[in-house]
mmCIF file with all atom_site columns, C-alpha atoms in Angstrom:
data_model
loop_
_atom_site.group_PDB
_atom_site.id
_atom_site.type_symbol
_atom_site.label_atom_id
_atom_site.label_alt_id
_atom_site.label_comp_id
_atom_site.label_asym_id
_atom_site.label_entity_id
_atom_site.label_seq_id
_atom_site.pdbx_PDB_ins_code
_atom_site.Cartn_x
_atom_site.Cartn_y
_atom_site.Cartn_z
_atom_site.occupancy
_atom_site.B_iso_or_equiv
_atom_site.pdbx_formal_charge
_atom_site.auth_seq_id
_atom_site.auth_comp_id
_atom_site.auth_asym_id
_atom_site.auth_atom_id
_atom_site.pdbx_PDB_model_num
ATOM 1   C CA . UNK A 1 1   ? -249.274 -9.145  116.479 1.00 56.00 ? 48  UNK A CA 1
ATOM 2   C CA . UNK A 1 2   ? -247.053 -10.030 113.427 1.00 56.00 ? 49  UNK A CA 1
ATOM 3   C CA . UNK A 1 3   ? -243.804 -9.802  112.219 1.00 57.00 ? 50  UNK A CA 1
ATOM 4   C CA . UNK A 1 4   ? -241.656 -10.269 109.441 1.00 53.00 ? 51  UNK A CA 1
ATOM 5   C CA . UNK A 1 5   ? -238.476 -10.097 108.463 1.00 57.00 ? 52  UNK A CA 1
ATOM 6   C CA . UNK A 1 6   ? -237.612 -8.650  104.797 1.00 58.00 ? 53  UNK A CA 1
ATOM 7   C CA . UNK A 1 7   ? -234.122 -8.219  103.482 1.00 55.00 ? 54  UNK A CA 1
ATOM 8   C CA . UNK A 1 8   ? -233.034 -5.772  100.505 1.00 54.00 ? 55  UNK A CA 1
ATOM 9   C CA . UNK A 1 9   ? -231.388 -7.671  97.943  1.00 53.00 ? 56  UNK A CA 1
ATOM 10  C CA . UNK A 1 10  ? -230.399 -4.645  96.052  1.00 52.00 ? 57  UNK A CA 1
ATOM 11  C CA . UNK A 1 11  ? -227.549 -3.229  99.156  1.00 55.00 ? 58  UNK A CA 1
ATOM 12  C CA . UNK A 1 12  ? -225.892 -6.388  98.661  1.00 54.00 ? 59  UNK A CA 1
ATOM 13  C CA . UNK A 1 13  ? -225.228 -6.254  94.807  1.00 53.00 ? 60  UNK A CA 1
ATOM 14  C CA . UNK A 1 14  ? -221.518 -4.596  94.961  1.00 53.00 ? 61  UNK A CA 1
ATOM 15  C CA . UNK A 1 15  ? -220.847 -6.962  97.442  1.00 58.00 ? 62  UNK A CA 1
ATOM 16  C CA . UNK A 1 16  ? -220.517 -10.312 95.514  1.00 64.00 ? 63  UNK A CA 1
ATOM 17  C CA . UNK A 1 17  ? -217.499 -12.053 95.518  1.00 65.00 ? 64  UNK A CA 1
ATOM 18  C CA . UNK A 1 18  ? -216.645 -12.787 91.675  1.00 67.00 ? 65  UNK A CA 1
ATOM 19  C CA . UNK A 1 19  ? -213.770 -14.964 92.753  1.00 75.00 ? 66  UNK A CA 1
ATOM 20  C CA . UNK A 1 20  ? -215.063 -18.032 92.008  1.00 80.00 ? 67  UNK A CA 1
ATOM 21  C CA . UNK A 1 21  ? -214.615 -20.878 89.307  1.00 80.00 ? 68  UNK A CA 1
ATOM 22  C CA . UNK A 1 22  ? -216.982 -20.180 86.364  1.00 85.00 ? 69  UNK A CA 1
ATOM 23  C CA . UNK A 1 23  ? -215.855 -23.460 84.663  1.00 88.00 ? 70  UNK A CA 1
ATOM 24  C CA . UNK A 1 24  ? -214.483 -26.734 86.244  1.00 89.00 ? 71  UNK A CA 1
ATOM 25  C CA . UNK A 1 25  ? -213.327 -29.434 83.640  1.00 90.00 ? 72  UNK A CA 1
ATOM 26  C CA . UNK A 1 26  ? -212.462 -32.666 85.173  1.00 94.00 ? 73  UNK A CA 1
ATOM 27  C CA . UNK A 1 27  ? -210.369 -35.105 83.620  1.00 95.00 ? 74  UNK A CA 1
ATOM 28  C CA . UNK A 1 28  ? -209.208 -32.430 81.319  1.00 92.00 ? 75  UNK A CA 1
ATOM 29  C CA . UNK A 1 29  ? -207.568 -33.338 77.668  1.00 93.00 ? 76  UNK A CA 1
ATOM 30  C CA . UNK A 1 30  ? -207.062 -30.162 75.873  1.00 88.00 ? 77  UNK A CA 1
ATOM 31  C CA . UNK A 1 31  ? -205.647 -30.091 72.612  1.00 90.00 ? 78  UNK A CA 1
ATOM 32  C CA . UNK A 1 32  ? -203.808 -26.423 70.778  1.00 87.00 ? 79  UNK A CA 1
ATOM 33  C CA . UNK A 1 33  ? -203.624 -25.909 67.334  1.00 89.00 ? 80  UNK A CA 1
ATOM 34  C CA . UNK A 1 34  ? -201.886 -23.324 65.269  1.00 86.00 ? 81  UNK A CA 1
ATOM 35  C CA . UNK A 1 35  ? -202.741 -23.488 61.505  1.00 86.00 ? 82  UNK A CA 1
ATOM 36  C CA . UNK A 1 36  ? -203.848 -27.523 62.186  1.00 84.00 ? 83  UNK A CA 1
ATOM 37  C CA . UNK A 1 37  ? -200.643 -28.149 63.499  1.00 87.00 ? 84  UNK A CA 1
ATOM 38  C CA . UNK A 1 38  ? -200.669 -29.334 67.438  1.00 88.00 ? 85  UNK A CA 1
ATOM 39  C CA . UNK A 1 39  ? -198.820 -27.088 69.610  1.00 86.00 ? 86  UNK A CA 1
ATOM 40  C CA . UNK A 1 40  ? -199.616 -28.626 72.889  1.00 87.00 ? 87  UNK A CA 1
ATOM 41  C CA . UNK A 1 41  ? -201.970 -31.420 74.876  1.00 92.00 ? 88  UNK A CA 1
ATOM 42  C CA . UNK A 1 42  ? -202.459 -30.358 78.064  1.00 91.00 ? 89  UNK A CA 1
ATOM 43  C CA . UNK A 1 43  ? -203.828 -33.488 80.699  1.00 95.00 ? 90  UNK A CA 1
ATOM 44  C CA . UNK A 1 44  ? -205.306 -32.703 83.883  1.00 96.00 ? 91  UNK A CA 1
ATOM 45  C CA . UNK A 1 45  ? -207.570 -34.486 86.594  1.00 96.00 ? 92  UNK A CA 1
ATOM 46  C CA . UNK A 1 46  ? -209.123 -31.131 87.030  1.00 95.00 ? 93  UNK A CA 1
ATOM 47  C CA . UNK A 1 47  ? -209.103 -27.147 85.453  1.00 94.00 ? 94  UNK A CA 1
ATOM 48  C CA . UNK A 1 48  ? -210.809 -24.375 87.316  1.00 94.00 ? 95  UNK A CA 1
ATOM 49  C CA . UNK A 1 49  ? -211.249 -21.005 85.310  1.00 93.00 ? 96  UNK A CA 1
ATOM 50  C CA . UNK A 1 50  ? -211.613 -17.771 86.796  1.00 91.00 ? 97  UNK A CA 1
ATOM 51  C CA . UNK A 1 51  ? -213.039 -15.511 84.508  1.00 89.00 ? 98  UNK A CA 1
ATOM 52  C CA . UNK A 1 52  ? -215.552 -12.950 86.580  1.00 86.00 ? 99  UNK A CA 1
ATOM 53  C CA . UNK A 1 53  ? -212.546 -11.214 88.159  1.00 86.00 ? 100 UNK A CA 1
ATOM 54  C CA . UNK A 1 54  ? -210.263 -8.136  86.703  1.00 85.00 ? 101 UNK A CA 1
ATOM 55  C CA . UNK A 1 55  ? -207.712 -10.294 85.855  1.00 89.00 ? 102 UNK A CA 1
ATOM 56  C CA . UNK A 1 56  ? -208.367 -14.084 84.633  1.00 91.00 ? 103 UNK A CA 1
ATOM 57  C CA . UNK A 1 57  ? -206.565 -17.254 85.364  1.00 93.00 ? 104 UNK A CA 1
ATOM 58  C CA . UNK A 1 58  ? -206.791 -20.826 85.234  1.00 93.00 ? 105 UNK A CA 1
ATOM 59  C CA . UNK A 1 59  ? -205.696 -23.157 87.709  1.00 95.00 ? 106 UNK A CA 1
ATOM 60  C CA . UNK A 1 60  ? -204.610 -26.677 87.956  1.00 95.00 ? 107 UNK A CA 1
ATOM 61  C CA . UNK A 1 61  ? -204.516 -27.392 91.584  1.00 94.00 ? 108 UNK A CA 1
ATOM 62  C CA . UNK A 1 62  ? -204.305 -31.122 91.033  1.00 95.00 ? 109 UNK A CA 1
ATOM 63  C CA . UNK A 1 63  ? -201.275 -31.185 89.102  1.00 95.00 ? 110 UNK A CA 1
ATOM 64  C CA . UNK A 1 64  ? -201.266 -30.482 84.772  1.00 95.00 ? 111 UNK A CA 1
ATOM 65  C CA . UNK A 1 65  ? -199.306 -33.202 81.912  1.00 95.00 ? 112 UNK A CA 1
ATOM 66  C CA . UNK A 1 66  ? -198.470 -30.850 78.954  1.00 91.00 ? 113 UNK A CA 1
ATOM 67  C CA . UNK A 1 67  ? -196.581 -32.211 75.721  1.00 91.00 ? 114 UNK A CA 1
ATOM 68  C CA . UNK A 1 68  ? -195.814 -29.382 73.485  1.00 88.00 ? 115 UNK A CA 1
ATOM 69  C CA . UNK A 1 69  ? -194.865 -29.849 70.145  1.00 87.00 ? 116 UNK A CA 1
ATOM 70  C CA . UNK A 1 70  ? -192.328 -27.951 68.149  1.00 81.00 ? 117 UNK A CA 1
ATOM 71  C CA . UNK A 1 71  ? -192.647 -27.867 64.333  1.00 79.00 ? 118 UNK A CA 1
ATOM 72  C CA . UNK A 1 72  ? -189.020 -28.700 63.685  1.00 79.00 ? 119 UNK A CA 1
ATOM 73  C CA . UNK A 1 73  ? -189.419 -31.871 65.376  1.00 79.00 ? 120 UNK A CA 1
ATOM 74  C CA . UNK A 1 74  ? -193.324 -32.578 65.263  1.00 78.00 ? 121 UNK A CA 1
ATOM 75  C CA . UNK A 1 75  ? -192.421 -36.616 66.214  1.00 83.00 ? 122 UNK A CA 1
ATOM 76  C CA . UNK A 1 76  ? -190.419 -35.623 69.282  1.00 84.00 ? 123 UNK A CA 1
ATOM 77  C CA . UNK A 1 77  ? -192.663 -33.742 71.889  1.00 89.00 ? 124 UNK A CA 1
ATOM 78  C CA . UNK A 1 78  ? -191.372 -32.259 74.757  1.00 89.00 ? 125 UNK A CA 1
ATOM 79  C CA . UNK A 1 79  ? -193.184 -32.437 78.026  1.00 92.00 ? 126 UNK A CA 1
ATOM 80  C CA . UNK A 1 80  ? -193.802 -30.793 81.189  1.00 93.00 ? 127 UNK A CA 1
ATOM 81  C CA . UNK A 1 81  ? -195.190 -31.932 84.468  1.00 96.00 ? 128 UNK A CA 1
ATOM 82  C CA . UNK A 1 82  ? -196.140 -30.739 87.549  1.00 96.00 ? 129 UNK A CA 1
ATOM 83  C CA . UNK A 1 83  ? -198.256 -30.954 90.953  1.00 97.00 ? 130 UNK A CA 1
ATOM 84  C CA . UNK A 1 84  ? -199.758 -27.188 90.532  1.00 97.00 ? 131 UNK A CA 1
ATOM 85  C CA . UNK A 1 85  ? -200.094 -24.947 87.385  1.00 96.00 ? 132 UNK A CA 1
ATOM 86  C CA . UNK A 1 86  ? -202.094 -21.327 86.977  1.00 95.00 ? 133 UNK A CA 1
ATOM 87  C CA . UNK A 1 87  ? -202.053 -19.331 83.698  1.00 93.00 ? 134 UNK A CA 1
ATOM 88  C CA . UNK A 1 88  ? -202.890 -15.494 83.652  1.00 92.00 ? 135 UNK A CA 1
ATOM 89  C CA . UNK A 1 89  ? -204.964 -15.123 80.864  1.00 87.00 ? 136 UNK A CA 1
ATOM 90  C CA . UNK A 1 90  ? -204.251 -11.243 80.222  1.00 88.00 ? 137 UNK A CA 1
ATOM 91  C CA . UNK A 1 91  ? -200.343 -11.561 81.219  1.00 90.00 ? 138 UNK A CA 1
ATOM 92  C CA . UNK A 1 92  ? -199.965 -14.256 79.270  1.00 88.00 ? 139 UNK A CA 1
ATOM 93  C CA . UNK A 1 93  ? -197.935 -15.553 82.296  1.00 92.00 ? 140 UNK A CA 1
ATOM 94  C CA . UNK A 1 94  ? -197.644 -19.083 83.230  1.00 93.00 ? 141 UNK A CA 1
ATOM 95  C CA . UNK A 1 95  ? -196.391 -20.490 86.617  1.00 96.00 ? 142 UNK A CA 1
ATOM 96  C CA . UNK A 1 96  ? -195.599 -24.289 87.802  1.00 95.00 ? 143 UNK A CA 1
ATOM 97  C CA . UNK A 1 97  ? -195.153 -25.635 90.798  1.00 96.00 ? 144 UNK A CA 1
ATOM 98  C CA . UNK A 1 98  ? -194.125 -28.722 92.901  1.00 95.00 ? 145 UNK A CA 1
ATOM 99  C CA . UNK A 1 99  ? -191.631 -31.332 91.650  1.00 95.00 ? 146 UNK A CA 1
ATOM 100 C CA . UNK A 1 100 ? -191.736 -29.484 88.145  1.00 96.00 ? 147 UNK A CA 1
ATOM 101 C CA . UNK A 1 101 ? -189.929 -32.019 85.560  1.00 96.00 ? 148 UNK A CA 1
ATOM 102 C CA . UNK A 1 102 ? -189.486 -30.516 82.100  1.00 93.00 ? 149 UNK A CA 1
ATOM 103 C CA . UNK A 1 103 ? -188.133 -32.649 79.253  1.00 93.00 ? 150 UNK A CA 1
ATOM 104 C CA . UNK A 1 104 ? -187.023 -30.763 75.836  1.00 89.00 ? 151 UNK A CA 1
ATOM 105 C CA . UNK A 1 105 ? -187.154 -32.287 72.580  1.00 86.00 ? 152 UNK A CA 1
ATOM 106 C CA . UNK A 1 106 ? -183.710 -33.273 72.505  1.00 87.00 ? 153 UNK A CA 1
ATOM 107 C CA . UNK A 1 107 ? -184.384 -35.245 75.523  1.00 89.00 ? 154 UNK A CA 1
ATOM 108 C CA . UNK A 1 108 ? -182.631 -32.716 78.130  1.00 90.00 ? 155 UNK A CA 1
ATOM 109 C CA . UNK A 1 109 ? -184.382 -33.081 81.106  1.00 93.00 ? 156 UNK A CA 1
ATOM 110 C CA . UNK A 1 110 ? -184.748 -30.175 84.205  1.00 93.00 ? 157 UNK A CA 1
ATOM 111 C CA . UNK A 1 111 ? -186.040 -30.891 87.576  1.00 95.00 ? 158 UNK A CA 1
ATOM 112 C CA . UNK A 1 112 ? -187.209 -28.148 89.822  1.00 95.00 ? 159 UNK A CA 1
ATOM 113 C CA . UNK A 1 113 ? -189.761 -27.126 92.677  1.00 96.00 ? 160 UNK A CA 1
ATOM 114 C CA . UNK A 1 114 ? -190.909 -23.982 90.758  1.00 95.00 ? 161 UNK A CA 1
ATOM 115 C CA . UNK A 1 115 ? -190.996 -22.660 87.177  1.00 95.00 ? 162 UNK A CA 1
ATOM 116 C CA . UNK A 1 116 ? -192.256 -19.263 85.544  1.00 95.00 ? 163 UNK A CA 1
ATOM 117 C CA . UNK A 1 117 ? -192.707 -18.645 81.947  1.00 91.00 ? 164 UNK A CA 1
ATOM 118 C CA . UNK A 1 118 ? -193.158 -15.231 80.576  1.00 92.00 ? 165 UNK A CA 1
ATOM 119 C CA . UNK A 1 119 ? -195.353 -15.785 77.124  1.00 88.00 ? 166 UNK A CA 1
ATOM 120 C CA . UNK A 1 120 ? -194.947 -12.492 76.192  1.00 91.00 ? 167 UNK A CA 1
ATOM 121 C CA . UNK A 1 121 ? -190.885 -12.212 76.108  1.00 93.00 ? 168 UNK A CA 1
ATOM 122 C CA . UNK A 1 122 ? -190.814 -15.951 75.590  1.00 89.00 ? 169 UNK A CA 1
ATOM 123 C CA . UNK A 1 123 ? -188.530 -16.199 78.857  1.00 93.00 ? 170 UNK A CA 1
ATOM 124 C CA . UNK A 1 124 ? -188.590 -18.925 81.000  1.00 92.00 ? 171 UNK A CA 1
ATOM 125 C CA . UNK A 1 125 ? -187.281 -18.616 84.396  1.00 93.00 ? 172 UNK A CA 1
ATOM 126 C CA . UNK A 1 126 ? -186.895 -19.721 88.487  1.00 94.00 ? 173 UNK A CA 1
ATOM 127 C CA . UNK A 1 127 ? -184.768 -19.056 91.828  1.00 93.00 ? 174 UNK A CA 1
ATOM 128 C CA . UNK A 1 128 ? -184.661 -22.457 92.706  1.00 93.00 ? 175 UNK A CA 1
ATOM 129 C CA . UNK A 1 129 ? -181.942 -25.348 92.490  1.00 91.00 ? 176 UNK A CA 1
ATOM 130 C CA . UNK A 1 130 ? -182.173 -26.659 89.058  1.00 91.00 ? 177 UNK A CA 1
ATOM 131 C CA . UNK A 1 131 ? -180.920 -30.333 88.413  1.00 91.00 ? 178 UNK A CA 1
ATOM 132 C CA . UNK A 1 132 ? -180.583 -31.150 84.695  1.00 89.00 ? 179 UNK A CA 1
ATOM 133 C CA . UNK A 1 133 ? -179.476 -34.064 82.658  1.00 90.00 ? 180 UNK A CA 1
ATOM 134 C CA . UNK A 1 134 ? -177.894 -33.969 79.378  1.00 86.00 ? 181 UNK A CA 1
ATOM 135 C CA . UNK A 1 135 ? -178.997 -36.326 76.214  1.00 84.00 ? 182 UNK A CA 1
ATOM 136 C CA . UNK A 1 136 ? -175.063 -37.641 77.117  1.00 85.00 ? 183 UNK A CA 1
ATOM 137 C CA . UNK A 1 137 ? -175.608 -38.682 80.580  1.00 84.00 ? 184 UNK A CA 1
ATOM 138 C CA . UNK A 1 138 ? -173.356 -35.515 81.706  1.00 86.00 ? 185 UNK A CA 1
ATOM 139 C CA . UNK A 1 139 ? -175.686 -33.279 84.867  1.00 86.00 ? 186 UNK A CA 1
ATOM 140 C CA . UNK A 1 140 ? -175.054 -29.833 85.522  1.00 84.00 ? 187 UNK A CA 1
ATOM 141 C CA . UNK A 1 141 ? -176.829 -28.232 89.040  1.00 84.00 ? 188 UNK A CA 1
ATOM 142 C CA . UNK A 1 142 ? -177.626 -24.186 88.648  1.00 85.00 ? 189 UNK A CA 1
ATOM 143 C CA . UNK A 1 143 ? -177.799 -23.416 92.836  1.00 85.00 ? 190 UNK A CA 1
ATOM 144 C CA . UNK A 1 144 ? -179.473 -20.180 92.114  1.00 87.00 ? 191 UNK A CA 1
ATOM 145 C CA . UNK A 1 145 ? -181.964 -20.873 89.173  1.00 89.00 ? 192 UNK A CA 1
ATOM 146 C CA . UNK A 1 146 ? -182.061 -20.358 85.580  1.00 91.00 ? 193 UNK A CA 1
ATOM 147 C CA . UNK A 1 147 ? -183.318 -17.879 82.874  1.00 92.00 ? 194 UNK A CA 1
ATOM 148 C CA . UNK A 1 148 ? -183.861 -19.879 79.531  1.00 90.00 ? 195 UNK A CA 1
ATOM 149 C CA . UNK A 1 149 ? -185.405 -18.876 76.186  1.00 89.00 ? 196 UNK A CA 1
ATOM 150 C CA . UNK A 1 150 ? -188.947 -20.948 75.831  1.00 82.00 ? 197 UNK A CA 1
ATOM 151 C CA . UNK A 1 151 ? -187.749 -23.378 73.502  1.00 81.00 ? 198 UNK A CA 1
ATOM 152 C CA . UNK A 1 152 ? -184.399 -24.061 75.522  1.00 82.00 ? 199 UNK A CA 1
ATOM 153 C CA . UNK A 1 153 ? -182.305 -23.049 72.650  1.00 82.00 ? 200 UNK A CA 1
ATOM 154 C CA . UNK A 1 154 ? -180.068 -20.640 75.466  1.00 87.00 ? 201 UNK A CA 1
ATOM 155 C CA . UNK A 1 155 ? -180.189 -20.885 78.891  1.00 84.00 ? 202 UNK A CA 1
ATOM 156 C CA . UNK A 1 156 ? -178.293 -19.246 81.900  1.00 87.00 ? 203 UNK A CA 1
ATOM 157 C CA . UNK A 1 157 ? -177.373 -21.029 85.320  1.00 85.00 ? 204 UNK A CA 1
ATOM 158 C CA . UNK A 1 158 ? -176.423 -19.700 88.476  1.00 83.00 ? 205 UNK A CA 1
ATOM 159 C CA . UNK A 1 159 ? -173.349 -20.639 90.328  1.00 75.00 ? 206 UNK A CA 1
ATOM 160 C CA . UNK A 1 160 ? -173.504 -23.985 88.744  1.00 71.00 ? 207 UNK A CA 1
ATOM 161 C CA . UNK A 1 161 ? -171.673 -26.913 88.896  1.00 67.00 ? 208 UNK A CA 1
ATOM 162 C CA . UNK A 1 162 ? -171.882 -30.251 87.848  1.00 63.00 ? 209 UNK A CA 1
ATOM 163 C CA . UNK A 1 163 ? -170.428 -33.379 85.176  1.00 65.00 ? 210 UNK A CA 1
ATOM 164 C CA . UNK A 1 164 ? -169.504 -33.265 82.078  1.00 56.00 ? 211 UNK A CA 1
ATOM 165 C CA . UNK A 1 165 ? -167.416 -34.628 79.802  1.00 57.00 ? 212 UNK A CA 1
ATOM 166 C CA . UNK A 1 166 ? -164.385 -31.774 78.182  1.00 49.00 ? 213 UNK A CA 1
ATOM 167 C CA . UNK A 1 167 ? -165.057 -32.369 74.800  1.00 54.00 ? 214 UNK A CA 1
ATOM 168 C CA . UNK A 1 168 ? -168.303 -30.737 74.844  1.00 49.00 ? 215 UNK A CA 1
ATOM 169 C CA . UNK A 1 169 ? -166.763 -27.608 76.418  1.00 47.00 ? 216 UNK A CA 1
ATOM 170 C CA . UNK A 1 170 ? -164.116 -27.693 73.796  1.00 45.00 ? 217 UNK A CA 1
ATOM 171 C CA . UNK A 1 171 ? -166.839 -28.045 70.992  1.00 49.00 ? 218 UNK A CA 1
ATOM 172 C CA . UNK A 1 172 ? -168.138 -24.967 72.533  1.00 47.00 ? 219 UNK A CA 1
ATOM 173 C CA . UNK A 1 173 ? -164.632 -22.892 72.243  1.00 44.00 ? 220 UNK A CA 1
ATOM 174 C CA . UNK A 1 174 ? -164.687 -23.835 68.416  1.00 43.00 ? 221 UNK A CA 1
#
């Protein structure tokens, strides 16, 4: 007597699970460019992107080192850092996460556990307890998060406090 066992591969086709990495780059450098000009360097010990899925991202579960590069001040990057980054490729949506330190241009620096920056409406945002630290020395806490245009140009606390000196607030009356 014999016996076999035979399985149909063809039942399990709509089965598949598509969630999974379809590149891994470790030790990342990555490098933008708009018309030559660098926009950004991106540093990471390892990228995972997730492209077989209905929507696309890109993780950086190991933590992501970004300089990004404005052309008004092209010597003077700014910088972000963090221990966990994803990007939503059709949202255009970034998010960053764990001890999040973001340094501007004009060396104003905000420290945070989370981040989100919408791409499309160039809107930067969070609900946490933002600490930052004026070019002058002066801090300022927002208990209740921020909303901030992408290049920090404007930003918006909530129920802040903090130290500064009065003749910045009295340049601002002017």
């Amino acid at each position: 007597m014999v016996t076999s066992c035979e399985e149909d591969l063809t039942n399990n086709r709509g089965k598949n699970n598509k969630n999974f990495a379809s590149q891994i780059i470790n030790n990342a450098n990555i490098i933008q460019r708009d018309s030559g000009f660098v926009t950004m360097r991106a540093k990471a010990p390892i990228i995972e992107k997730y492209e077989l899925i209905d929507s696309p991202y890109t993780v950086a579960r190991k933590g992501v080192n970004i300089l990004f590069f404005d052309k008004k001040k092209p010597k003077t990057p700014g910088t972000i850092k963090a221990k966990y980054a994803k990007f939503y490729d059709y949202k255009q949506f970034y998010e960053a996460r764990g001890d999040v330190r973001i340094t501007t241009n004009e060396n104003e620096r905000f420290a945070m556990q989370s981040v989100f920056w919408d791409q499309r409406k160039k809107r930067i945002y969070t609900k946490d307890t933002v600490y930052v630290t004026m070019k002058d020395g002066s801090t300022l806490i927002g208990a209740h998060g921020m909303t901030a245009k992408d290049d920090f140009s404007e930003y918006v606390f909530y129920e802040n406090s903090g130290d500064f000196t009065t003749d910045k607030l009295s340049e601002k009356q002017k």
